[in-house]
XYZ file of C-alpha atoms in Angstrom:
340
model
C -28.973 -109.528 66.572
C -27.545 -107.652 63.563
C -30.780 -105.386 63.745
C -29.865 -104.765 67.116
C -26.098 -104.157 66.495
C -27.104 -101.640 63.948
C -29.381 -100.009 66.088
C -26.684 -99.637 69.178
C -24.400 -98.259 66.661
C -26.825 -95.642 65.094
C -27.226 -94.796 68.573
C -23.710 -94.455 69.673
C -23.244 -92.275 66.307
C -26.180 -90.052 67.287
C -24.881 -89.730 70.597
C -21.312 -88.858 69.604
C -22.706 -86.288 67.294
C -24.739 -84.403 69.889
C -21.930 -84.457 72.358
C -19.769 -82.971 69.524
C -22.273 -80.092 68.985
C -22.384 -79.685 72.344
C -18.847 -79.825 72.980
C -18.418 -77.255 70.284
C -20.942 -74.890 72.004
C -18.857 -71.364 73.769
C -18.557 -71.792 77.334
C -18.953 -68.523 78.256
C -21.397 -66.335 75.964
C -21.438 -63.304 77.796
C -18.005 -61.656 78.024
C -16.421 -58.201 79.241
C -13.114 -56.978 76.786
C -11.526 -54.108 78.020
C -9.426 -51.145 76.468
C -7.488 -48.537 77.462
C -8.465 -45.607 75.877
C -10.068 -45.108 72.070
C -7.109 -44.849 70.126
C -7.530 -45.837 66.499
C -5.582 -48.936 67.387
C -8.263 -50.527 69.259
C -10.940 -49.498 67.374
C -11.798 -53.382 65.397
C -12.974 -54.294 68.695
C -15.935 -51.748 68.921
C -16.202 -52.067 64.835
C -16.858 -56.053 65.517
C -19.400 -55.215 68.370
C -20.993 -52.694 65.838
C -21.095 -55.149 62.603
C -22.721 -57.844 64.667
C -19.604 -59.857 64.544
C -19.420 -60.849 67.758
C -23.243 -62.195 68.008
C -23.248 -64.114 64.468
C -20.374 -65.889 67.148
C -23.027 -66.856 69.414
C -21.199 -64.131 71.668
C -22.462 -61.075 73.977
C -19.755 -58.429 74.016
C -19.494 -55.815 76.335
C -16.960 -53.140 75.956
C -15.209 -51.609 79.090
C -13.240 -48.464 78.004
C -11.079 -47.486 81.097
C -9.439 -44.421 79.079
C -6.468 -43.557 81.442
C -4.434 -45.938 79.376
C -3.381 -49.595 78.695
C -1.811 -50.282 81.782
C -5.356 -50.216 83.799
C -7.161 -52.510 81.406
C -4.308 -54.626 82.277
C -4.974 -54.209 85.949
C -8.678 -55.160 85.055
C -7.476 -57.975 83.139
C -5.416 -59.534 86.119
C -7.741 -58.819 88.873
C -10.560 -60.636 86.999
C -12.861 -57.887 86.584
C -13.047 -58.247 82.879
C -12.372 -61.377 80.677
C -10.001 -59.980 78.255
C -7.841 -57.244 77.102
C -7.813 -55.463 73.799
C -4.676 -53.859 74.855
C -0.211 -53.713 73.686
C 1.356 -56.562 73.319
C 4.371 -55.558 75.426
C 2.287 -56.229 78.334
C 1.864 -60.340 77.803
C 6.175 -59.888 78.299
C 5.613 -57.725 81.398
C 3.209 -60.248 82.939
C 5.388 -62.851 82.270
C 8.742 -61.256 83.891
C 6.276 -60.911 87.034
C 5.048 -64.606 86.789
C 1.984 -64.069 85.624
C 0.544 -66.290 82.307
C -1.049 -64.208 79.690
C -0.837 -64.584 75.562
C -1.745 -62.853 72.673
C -4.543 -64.828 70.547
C -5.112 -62.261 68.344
C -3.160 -59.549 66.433
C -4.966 -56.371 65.732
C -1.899 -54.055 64.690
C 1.332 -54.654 62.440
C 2.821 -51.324 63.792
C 2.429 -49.270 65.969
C 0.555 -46.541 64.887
C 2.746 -43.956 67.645
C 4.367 -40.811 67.205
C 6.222 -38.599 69.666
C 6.146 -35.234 68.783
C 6.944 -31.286 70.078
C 4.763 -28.457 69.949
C 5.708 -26.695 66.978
C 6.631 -23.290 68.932
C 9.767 -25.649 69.800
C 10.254 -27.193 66.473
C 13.405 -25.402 65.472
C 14.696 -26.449 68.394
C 13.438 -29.744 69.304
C 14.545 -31.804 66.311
C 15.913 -35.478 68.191
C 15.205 -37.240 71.027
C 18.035 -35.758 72.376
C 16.643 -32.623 72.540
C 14.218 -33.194 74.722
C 16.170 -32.845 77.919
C 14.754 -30.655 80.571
C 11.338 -30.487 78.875
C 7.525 -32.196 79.685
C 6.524 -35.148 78.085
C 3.341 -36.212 77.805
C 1.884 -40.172 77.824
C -1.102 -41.646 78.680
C -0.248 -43.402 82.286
C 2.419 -44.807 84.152
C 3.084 -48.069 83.066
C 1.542 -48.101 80.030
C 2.883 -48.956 76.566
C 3.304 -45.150 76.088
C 5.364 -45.011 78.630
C 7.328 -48.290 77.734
C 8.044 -46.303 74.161
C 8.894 -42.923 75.556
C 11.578 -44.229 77.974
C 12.953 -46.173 75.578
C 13.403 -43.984 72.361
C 14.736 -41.049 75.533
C 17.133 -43.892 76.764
C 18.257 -44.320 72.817
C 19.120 -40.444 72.125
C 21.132 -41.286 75.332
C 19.217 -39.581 77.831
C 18.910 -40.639 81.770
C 15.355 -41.408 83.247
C 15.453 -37.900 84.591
C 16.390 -35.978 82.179
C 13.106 -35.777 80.716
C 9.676 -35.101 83.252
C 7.355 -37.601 82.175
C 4.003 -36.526 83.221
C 0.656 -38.608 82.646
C -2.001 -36.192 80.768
C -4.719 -39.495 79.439
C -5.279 -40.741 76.553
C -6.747 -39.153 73.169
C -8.234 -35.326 73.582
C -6.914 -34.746 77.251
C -3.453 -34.987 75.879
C -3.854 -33.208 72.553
C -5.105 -30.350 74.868
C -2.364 -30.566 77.383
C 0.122 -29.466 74.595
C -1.753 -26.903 73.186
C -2.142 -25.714 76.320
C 1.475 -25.622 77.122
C 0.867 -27.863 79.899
C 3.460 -30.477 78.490
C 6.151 -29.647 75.574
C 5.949 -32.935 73.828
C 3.566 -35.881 73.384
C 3.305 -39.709 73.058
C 0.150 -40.149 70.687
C -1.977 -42.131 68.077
C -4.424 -41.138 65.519
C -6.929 -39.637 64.929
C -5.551 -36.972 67.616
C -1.960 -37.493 64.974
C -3.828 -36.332 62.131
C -5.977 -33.556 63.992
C -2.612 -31.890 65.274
C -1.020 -31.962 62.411
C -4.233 -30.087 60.671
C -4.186 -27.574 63.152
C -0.419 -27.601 63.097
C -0.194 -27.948 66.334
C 2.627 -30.632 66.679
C 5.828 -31.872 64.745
C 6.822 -35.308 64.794
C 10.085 -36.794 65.451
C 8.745 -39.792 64.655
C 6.164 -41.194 63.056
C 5.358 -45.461 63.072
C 2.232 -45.597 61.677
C 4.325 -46.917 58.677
C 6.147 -49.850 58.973
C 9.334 -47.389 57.903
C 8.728 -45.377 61.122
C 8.527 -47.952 63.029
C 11.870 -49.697 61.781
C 13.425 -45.988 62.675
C 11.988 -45.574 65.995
C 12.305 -49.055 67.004
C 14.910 -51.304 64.816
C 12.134 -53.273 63.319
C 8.231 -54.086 62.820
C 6.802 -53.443 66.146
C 3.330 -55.489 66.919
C 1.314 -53.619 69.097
C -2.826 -53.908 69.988
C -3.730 -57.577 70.553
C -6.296 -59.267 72.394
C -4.587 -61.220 75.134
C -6.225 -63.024 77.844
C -5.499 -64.907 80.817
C -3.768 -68.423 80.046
C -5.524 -70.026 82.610
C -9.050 -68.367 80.662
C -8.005 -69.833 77.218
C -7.445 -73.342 78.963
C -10.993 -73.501 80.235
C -12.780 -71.633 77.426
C -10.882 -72.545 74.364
C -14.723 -72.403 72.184
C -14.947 -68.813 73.441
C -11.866 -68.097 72.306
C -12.293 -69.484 68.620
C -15.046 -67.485 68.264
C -13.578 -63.959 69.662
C -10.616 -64.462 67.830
C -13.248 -65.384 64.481
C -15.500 -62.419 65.410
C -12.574 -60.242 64.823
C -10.595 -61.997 61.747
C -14.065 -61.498 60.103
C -13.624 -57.619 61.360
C -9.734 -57.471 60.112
C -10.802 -58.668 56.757
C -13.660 -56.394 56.610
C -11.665 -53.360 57.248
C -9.078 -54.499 54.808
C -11.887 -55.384 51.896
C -14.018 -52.241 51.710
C -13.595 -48.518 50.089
C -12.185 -46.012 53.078
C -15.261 -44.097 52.452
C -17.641 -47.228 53.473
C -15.112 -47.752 56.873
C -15.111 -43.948 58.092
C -19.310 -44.562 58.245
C -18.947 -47.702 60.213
C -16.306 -46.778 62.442
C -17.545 -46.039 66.177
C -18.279 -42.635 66.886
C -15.353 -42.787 69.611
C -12.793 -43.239 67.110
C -13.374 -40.747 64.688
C -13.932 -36.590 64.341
C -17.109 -34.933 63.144
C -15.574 -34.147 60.070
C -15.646 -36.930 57.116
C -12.590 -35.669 55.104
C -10.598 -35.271 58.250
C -11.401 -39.157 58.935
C -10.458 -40.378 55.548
C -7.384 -38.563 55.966
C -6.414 -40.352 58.954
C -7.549 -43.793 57.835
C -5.255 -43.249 54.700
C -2.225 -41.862 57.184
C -3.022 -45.457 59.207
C -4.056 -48.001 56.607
C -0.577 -49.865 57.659
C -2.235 -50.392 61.121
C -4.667 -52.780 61.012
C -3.432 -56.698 60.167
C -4.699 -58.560 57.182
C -4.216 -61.692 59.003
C -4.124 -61.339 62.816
C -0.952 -63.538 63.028
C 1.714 -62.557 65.171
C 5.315 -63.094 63.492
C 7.222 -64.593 65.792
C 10.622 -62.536 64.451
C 8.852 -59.368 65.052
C 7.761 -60.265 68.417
C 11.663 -60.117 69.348
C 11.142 -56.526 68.891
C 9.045 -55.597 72.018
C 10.938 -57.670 74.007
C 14.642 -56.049 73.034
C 12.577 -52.629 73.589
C 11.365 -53.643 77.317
C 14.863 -55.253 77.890
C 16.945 -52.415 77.260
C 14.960 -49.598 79.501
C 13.765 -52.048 82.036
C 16.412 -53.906 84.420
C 13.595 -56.805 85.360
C 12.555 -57.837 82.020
C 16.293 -57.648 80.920
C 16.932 -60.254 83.915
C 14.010 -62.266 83.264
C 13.990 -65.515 81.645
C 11.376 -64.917 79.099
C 9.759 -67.422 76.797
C 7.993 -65.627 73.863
C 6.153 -68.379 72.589
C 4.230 -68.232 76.055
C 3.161 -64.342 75.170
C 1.220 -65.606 72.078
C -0.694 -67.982 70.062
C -1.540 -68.270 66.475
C -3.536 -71.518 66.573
C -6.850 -69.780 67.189
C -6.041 -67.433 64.164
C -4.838 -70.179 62.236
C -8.384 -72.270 62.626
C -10.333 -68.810 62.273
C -8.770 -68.575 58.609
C -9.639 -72.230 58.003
C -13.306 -71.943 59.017
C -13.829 -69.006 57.690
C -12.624 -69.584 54.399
């Protein structure tokens, strides 16, 4: 009887043990992330796809690079065409004001990594925000996070919504040639196109947050920006899939963080970087604020977004918003612990 006992409880064990590794399988292995553009802020994503991050996860990563801005991965995001979103986090506060679940599980950038700047045939007279009534501003798209940031640091030098014409030119090269064209007086932009205008002096800033300085001038405070966010209802029913994207990039993040500049410019995607090697260290050195050692979002400097969307947007500032709904760190927090 004992015998028997013994052999019923081996038997429960084993059985216990293979429902754990199975339980600990992803549920979905093949998955579609999508971005916005390739601004140097998303670029971990593609990195992680190119170290073989993503596959040591047991996971099949396909890339979807919509490149008219943030605000149409978004609109991929919520009409189910791709899993996830590589994307701003000032869009999981957005969703929310609109009813509409969807968190952060993963911090890519501690600042924002933006500037605004004139064409620098207007410099001497172009020198605040202020001064950019009556002219052409360039951002990536309606509704994206460019847009979000130009309205608001034109609303702050205490300008009205028309008082600047905000015109859409893309993301990246379209909108570095739009102002050297003349096409637009000003821009909304990210590296490497920050560093290549400056090179060519093409463009003066009037602010610059790919330090956490600029950002605490343009915006009051640390602004967290590129996260991967997904659907709440996704991260319910997939919560293995989710470990593992969110490990596939940690591993990135501290990759990025561990190695010589020299070693990252090689490994970067072609997307994200020029044809020139000394013109890509330079910009990784300009940017090496943006990336997060950690991929935790701080919950104080998630208040910062949110005052930014509330004070140029009358729906958001009306909304009953709930910021620990816009983002996790328990994923992150078990990455760090497994990975250790």
């Amino acid at each position: 009887m004992r015998v028997l006992t013994r052999l019923m409880l081996g038997i429960a064990v084993a059985g216990l043990a293979i429902a754990s590794a199975k339980a600990a399988e992803p549920e979905k292995t093949k998955l579609k992330i999508a971005v916005g553009s390739q601004i140097l802020n998303y670029m971990p994503l593609e990195l992680g796809v190119k170290l073989g991050n993503f596959k040591q996860e047991g996971l099949e990563v396909t890339v979807e690079n919509f490149q008219a801005g943030g605000s149409k991965a978004l609109q991929a995001l919520i009409g189910g065409s791709v899993d996830g979103t590589v994307g701003f986090y000032d869009h999981t506060i957005q969703m929310q004001a609109q009813g509409k679940a969807i968190s952060c599980v993963f911090l890519l950038n501690d600042t924002p990594g933006v500037l605004i700047g004139v064409r620098s045939d207007l410099a001497d007279k172009v020198k605040t925000g202020a001064d950019l009534k009556g002219l052409k501003l360039g951002i990536t798209a309606p509704g994206s996070s460019t847009d979000t940031m130009a309205r608001y640091y034109i609303k702050k030098a205490g300008l009205g919504p028309r008082d600047v014409n905000i015109i859409a030119v893309g993301s990246g090269v379209p909108g570095m040639v739009a102002l050297e064209a003349k096409n637009i007086d000003a821009l909304v932009y990210f590296d490497p196109i920050a560093t290549m205008l400056a090179r060519k002096k093409a463009a003066v800033p009037l602010f610059d947050a790919r330090t956490h300085e600029g950002s605490k001038q343009a915006f009051g405070g640390v602004y967290p920006t590129a996260c991967l966010y997904l659907q709440q209802s996704f991260i319910d029913k997939n919560p293995e899939t989710v470990q593992r994207l969110v490990n596939s990039l940690l591993k990135t993040h501290r990759w990025i963080n561990s190695v010589p500049t020299e070693q990252l410019v090689e490994a970067i995607p072609a997307g994200y970087k020029t044809d020139n090697t000394e013109v890509n260290i330079e910009i990784l050195k300009a940017s090496k604020d943006l990336f997060s050692q950690t991929g935790l979002m701080d919950p104080e400097s998630a208040k910062v977004p949110l005052a930014v969307l509330r004070d140029y947007d009358p729906k958001i500032a009306a909304a009953e918003i709930d910021l620990s709904k816009t983002f996790t760190n328990k994923f992150v927090e078990q990455a760090a612990k497994q990975l250790k």
